[in-house]
Short mmCIF file of C-alpha atoms and ligand atoms in Angstrom, two decimals:
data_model
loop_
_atom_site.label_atom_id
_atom_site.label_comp_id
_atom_site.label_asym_id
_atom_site.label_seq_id
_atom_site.Cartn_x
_atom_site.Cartn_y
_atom_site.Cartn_z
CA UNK A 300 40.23 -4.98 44.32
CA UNK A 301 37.41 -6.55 43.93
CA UNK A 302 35.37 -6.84 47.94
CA UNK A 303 37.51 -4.46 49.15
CA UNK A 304 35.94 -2.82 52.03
CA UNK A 305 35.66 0.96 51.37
CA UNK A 306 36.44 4.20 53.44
CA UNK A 307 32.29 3.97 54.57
CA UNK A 308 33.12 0.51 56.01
CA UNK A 309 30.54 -1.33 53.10
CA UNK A 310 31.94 -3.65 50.39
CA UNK A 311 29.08 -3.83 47.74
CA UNK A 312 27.26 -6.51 48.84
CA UNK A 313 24.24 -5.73 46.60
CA UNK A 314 25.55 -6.86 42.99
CA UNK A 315 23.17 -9.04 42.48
CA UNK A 316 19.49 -8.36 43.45
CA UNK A 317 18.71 -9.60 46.81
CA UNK A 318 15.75 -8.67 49.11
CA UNK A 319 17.32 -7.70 52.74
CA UNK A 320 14.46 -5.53 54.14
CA UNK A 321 11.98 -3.34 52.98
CA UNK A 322 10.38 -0.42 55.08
CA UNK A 323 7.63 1.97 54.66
CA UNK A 324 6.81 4.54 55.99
CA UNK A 325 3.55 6.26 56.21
CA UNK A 326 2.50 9.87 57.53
CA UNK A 327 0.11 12.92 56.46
CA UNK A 328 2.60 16.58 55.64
CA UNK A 329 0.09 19.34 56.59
CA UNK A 330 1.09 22.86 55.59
CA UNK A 331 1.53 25.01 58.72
CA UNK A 332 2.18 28.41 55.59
CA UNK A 333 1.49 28.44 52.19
CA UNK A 334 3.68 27.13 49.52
CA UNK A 335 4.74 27.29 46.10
CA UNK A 336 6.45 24.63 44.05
CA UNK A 337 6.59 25.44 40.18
CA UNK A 338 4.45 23.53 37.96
CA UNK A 339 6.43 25.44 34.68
CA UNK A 340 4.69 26.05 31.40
CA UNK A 341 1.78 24.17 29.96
CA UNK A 342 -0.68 24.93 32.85
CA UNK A 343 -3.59 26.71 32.16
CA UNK A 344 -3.07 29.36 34.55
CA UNK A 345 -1.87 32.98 33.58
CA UNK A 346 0.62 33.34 36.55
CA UNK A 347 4.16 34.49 35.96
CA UNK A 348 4.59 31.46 38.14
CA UNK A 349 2.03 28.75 38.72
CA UNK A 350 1.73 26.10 40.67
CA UNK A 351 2.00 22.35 39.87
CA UNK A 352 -1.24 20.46 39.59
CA UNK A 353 -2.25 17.23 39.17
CA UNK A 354 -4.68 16.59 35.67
CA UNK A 355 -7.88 17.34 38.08
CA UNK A 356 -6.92 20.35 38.83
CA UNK A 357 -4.88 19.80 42.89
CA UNK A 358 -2.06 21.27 44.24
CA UNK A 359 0.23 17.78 45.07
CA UNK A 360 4.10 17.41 46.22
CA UNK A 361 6.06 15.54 43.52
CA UNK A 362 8.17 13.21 45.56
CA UNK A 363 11.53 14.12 43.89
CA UNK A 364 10.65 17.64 45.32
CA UNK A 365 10.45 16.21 49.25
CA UNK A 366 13.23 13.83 48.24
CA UNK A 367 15.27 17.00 47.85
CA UNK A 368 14.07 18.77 50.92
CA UNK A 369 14.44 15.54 53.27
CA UNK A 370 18.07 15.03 51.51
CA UNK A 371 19.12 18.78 52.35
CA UNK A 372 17.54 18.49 55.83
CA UNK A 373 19.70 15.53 56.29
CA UNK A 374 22.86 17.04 55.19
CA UNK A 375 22.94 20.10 57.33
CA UNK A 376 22.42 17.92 60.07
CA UNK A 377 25.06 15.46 59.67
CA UNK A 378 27.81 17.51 60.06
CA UNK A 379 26.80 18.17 63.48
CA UNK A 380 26.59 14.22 64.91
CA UNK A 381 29.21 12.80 66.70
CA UNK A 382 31.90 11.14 65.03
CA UNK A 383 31.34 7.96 66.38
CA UNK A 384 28.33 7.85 64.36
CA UNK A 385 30.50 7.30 61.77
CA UNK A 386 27.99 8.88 59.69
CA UNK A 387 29.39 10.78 56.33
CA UNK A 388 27.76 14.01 53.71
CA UNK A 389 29.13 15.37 50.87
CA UNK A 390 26.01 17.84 50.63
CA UNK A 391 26.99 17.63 47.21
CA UNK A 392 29.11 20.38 47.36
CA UNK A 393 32.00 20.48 44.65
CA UNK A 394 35.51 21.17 45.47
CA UNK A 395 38.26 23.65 42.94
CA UNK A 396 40.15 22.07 40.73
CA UNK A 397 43.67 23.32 42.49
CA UNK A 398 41.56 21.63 46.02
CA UNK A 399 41.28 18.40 44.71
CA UNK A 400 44.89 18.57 43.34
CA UNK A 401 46.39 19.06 46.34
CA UNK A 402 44.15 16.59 47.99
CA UNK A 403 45.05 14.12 45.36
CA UNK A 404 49.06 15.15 46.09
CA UNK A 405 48.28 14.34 49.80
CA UNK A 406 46.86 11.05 48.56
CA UNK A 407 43.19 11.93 50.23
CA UNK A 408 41.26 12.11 46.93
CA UNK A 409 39.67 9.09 48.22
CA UNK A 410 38.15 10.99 51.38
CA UNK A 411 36.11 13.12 48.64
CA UNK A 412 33.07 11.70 47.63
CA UNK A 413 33.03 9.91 44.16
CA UNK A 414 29.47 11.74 43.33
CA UNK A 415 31.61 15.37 43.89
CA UNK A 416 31.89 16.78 40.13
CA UNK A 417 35.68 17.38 40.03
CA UNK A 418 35.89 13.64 41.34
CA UNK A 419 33.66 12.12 38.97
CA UNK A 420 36.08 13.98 36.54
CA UNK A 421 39.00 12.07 37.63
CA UNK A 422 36.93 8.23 37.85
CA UNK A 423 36.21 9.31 34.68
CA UNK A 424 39.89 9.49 33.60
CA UNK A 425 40.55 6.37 35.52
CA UNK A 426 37.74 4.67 33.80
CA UNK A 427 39.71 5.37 30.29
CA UNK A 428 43.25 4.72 31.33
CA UNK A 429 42.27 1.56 32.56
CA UNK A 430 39.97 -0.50 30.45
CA UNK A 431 39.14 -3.78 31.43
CA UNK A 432 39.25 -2.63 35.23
CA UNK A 433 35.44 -1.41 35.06
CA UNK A 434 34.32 -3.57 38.18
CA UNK A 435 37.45 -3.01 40.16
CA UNK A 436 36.88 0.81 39.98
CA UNK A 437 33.07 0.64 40.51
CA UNK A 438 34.06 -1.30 43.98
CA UNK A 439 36.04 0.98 44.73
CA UNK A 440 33.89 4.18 44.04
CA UNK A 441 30.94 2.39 45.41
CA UNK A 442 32.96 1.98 49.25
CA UNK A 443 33.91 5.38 48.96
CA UNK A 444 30.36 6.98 48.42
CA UNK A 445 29.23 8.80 51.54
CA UNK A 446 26.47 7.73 53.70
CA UNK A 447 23.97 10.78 51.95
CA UNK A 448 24.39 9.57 48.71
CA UNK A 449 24.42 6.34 49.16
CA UNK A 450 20.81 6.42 50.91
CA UNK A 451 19.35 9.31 47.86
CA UNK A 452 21.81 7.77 45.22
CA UNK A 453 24.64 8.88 43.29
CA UNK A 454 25.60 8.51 39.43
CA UNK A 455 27.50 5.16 40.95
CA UNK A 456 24.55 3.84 43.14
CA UNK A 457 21.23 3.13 42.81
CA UNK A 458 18.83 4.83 45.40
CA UNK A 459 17.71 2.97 48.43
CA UNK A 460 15.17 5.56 49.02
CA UNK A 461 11.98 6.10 47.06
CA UNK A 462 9.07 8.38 47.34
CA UNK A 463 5.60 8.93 46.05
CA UNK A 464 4.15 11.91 44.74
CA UNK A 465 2.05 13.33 47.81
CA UNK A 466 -1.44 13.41 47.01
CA UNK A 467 -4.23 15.98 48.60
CA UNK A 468 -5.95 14.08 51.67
CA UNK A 469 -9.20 15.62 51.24
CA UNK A 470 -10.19 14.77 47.67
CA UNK A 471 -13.25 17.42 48.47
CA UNK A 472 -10.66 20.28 48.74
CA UNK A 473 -12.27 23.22 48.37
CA UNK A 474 -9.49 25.96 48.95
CA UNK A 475 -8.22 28.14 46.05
CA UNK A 476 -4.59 28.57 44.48
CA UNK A 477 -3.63 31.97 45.86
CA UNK A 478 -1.81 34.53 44.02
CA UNK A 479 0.84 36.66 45.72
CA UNK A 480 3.10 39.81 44.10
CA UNK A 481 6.72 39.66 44.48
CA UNK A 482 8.91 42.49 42.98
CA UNK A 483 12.24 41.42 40.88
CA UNK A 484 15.07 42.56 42.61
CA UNK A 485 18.27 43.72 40.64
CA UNK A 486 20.81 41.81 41.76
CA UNK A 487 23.90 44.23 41.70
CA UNK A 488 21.62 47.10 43.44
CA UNK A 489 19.38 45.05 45.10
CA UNK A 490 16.94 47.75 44.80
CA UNK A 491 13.62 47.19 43.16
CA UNK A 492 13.74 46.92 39.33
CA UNK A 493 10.75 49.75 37.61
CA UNK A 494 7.99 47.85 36.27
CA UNK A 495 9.17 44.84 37.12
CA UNK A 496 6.45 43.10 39.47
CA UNK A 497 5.06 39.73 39.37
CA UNK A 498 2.94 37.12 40.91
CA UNK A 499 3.40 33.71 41.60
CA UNK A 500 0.87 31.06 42.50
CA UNK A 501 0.78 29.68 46.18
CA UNK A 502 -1.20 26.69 47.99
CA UNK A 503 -2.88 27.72 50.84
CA UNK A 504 -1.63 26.66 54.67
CA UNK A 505 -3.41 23.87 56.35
CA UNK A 506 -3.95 21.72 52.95
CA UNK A 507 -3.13 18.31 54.16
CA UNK A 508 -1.12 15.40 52.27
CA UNK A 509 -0.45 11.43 52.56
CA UNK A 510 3.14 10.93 52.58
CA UNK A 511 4.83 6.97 51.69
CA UNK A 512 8.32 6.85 51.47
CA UNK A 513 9.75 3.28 50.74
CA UNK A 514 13.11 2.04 51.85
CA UNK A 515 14.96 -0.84 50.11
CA UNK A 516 17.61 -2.99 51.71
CA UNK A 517 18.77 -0.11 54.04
CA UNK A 518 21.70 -0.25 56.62
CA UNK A 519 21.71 0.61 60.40
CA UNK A 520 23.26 3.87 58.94
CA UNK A 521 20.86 4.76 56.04
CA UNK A 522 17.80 4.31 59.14
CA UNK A 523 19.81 6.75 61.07
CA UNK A 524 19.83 9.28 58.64
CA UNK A 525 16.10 8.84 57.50
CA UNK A 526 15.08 9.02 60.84
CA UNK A 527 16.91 12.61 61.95
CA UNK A 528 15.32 14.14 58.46
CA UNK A 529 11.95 12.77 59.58
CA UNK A 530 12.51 14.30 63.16
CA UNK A 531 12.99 17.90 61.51
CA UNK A 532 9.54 17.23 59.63
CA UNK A 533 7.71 16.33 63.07
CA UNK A 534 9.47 18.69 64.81
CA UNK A 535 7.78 21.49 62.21
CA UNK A 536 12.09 22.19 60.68
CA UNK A 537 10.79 20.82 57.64
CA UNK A 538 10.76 23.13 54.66
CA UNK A 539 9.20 22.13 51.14
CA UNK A 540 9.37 23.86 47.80
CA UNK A 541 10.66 27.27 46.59
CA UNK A 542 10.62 31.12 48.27
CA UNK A 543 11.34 29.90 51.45
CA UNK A 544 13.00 33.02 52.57
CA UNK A 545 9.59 34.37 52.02
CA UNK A 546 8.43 32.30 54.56
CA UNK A 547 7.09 29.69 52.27
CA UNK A 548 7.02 25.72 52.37
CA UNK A 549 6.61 25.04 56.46
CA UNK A 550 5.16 21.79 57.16
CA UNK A 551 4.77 19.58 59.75
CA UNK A 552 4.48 15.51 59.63
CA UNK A 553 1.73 13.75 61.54
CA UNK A 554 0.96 10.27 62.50
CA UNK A 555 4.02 8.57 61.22
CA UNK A 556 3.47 4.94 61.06
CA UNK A 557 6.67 2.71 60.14
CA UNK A 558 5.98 -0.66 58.58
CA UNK A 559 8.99 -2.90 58.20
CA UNK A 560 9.84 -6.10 56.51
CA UNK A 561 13.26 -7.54 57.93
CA UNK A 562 14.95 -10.50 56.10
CA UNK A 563 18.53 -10.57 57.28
CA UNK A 564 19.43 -10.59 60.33
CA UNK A 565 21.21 -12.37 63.47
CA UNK A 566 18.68 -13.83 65.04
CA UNK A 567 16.64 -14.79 62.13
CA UNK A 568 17.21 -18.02 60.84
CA UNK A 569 16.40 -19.47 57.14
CA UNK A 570 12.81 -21.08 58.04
CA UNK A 571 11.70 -17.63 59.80
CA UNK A 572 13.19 -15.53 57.06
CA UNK A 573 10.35 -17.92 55.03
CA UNK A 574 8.08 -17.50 56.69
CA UNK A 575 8.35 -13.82 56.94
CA UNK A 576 8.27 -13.61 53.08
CA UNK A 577 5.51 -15.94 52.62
CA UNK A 578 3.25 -13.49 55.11
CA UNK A 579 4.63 -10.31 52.98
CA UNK A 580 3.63 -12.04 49.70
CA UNK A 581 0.77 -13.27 50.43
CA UNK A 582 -0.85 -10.85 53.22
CA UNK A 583 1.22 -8.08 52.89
CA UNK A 584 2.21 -8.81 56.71
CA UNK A 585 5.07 -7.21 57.67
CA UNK A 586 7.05 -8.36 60.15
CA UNK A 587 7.37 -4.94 62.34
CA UNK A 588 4.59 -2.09 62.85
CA UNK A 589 6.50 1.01 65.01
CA UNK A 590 4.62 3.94 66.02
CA UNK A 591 6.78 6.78 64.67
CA UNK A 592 7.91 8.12 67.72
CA UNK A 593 9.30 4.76 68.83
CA UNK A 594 11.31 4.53 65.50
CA UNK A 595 12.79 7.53 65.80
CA UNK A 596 13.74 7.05 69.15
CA UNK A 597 15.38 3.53 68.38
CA UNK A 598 17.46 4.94 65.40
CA UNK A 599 18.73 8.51 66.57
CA UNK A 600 19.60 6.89 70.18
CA UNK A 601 22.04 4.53 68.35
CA UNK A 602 23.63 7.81 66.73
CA UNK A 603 24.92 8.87 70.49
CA UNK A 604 24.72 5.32 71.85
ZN1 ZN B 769 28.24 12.03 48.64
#
C-alpha cells in the first residue's frame, strides 16, 4: 500500500524531513469591537471572567486561539467553492455510529475523514487487527485526510500551519480592560436566572496587534485555503475569541505582507534551488515578497480558474 495515492490526490511525500517552501506571512489584526478571550484562573483580576494577559500586564491573542478562528473561517467557506477546486473539509464534525455503518456497508468509509471521531475509532481497530501493517495504514489515512486538516493538522499529520501569539503593537498601550455584565440564562426557560449576573472582562476596540503566521512545505491547495481565511480577515468577516453573538471579537487585517521561500519547483533547477537557500540562510532573503492583495488574488483565482 505503501505510495498509494489517496482520495485527496497526495501520497505522503513528506516522510522524511525535507524543506519544499516556507512562507510567512505578516499583517497587524486591529479590533474594529471589543473582545474577550478567557485567560482562566490564576490572574489577578476579580472578574467572573477575565481576560488573558501576558506577565506585563497586556491583553495578547494566543495563536492557537486565531488558529481556531482562521480554521473555522476556512471551513464554512469551503463547502461553498466549486468542485473543481477539488478542495475538501471535514469541519470536524463527527458522524453516528449507525452513519458510519452504513457508509462503511456502502464501502465509502474512506470518503470520511480519518481525523472524524467515529473513524479514528475504526483505524484504531484496524491498527490492532493488523499489527505489523502500521505504515501501510498511516499511508493510507494520511491520503485520505481532507484538505482542512491536513493544512491545521490532524492526530495523523503534523501541521503545516503555525502561528505566533499576537502581541500588542503599541507597547505604550494605555487603554483599560473593560468590564461588562452579562446575565446567566437558564437554558430550558431561557429566561433570566434570579441573582444570577456576572461580568466578564473585555479588551477595548481599536487595540492593534502584529500577526506572523508561518507556512511549511504547503501545496497549491493548502495556499488556497489560507488565502480565502485571510480574505474574510481583510474583508472585516473575521471573528476572534468568545461571546461573539454579543457582538464580540470583530477584527480586521491590515497591511498583509507575504514573504515566501520556494525550493521545489518546475522551473527551478538544483544550482538555483542553492542558491536560494544560501540567501535564506545567510540573509534571510527570500525568494518572493507579494503585497497581500496580489497573493490573494493569485491563489483564490486558481480556485475558479
Ligand atoms: Zn478533516
Amino acid at each position: 500500500m505503501t505510495g498509494q495515492i489517496g482520495t485527496n490526490g497526495v501520497t505522503n511525500p513528506w516522510k522524511r524531513y525535507d524543506l519544499r517552501n516556507r512562507y510567512v506571512l505578516k499583517g497587524k489584526i486591529v479590533m474594529q469591537t471589543a473582545f474577550h478571550i478567557g485567560g482562566g484562573k490564576g490572574t489577578l483580576s476579580n472578574s467572573d471572567s477575565p481576560v488573558v494577559l501576558t506577565p506585563e500586564g497586556l491583553p495578547f491573542i494566543p495563536g492557537s486561539s486565531f488558529k481556531g478562528s482562521l480554521r473555522s473561517t476556512i471551513e464554512k467557506l469551503v463547502p461553498n467553492l466549486p468542485e473543481t477546486a477539488g478542495l475538501r473539509t471535514c469541519g470536524l464534525l463527527d458522524k453516528s455510529k449507525e452513519e458510519f455503518k452504513r457508509l462503511k456497508a456502502q464501502g465509502m468509509d474512506r470518503e470520511v475523514c480519518p481525523t472524524i471521531p467515529v473513524r479514528q475509532a475504526d483505524i484504531t481497530q484496524l491498527r490492532r487487527e493488523n499489527p505489523g501493517e502500521e505504515d501501510a495504514i498511516q499511508d493510507m489515512v494520511f491520503g485520505q485526510l481532507c484538505n482542512t486538516c491536513l493544512l491545521f493538522g490532524s492526530p495523523y499529520a503534523a501541521a503545516r500551519i503555525s502561528i505566533s501569539d499576537l502581541y500588542i503593537t503599541d507597547t505604550e498601550w494605555g487603554s483599560i480592560i473593560q468590564r461588562r455584565d452579562g446575565v446567566a440564562i437558564d437554558r430550558d426557560s431561557e429566561k433570566a436566572k434570579d441573582r444570577l449576573k456576572y461580568d466578564f472582562e473585555v479588551v477595548p476596540a481599536s487595540t492593534t496587534f502584529d500577526m506572523e503566521i508561518m507556512l511549511e512545505n504547503v501545496t497549491p491547495q493548502d495556499l488556497q485555503l489560507i488565502s480565502i481565511g485571510m480574505s474574510e480577515f481583510v474583508h472585516g468577516f473575521g471573528v476572534i475569541g468568545g461571546k461573539r453573538s454579543r457582538g464580540l471579537g470583530v477584527c480586521l487585517l491590515e497591511g498583509l505582507k507575504v514573504q515566501g521561500l520556494e525550493l521545489v519547483g518546475d522551473d527551478i533547477t538544483p544550482q538555483e534551488r542553492n542558491q536560494r537557500l544560501r540567501d535564506y540562510l545567510l540573509e534571510r532573503k527570500f525568494s518572493r515578497e507579494q503585497d497581500g492583495e496580489e497573493f490573494l488574488d493569485e491563489h483564490i483565482n486558481k480556485i475558479f480558474g
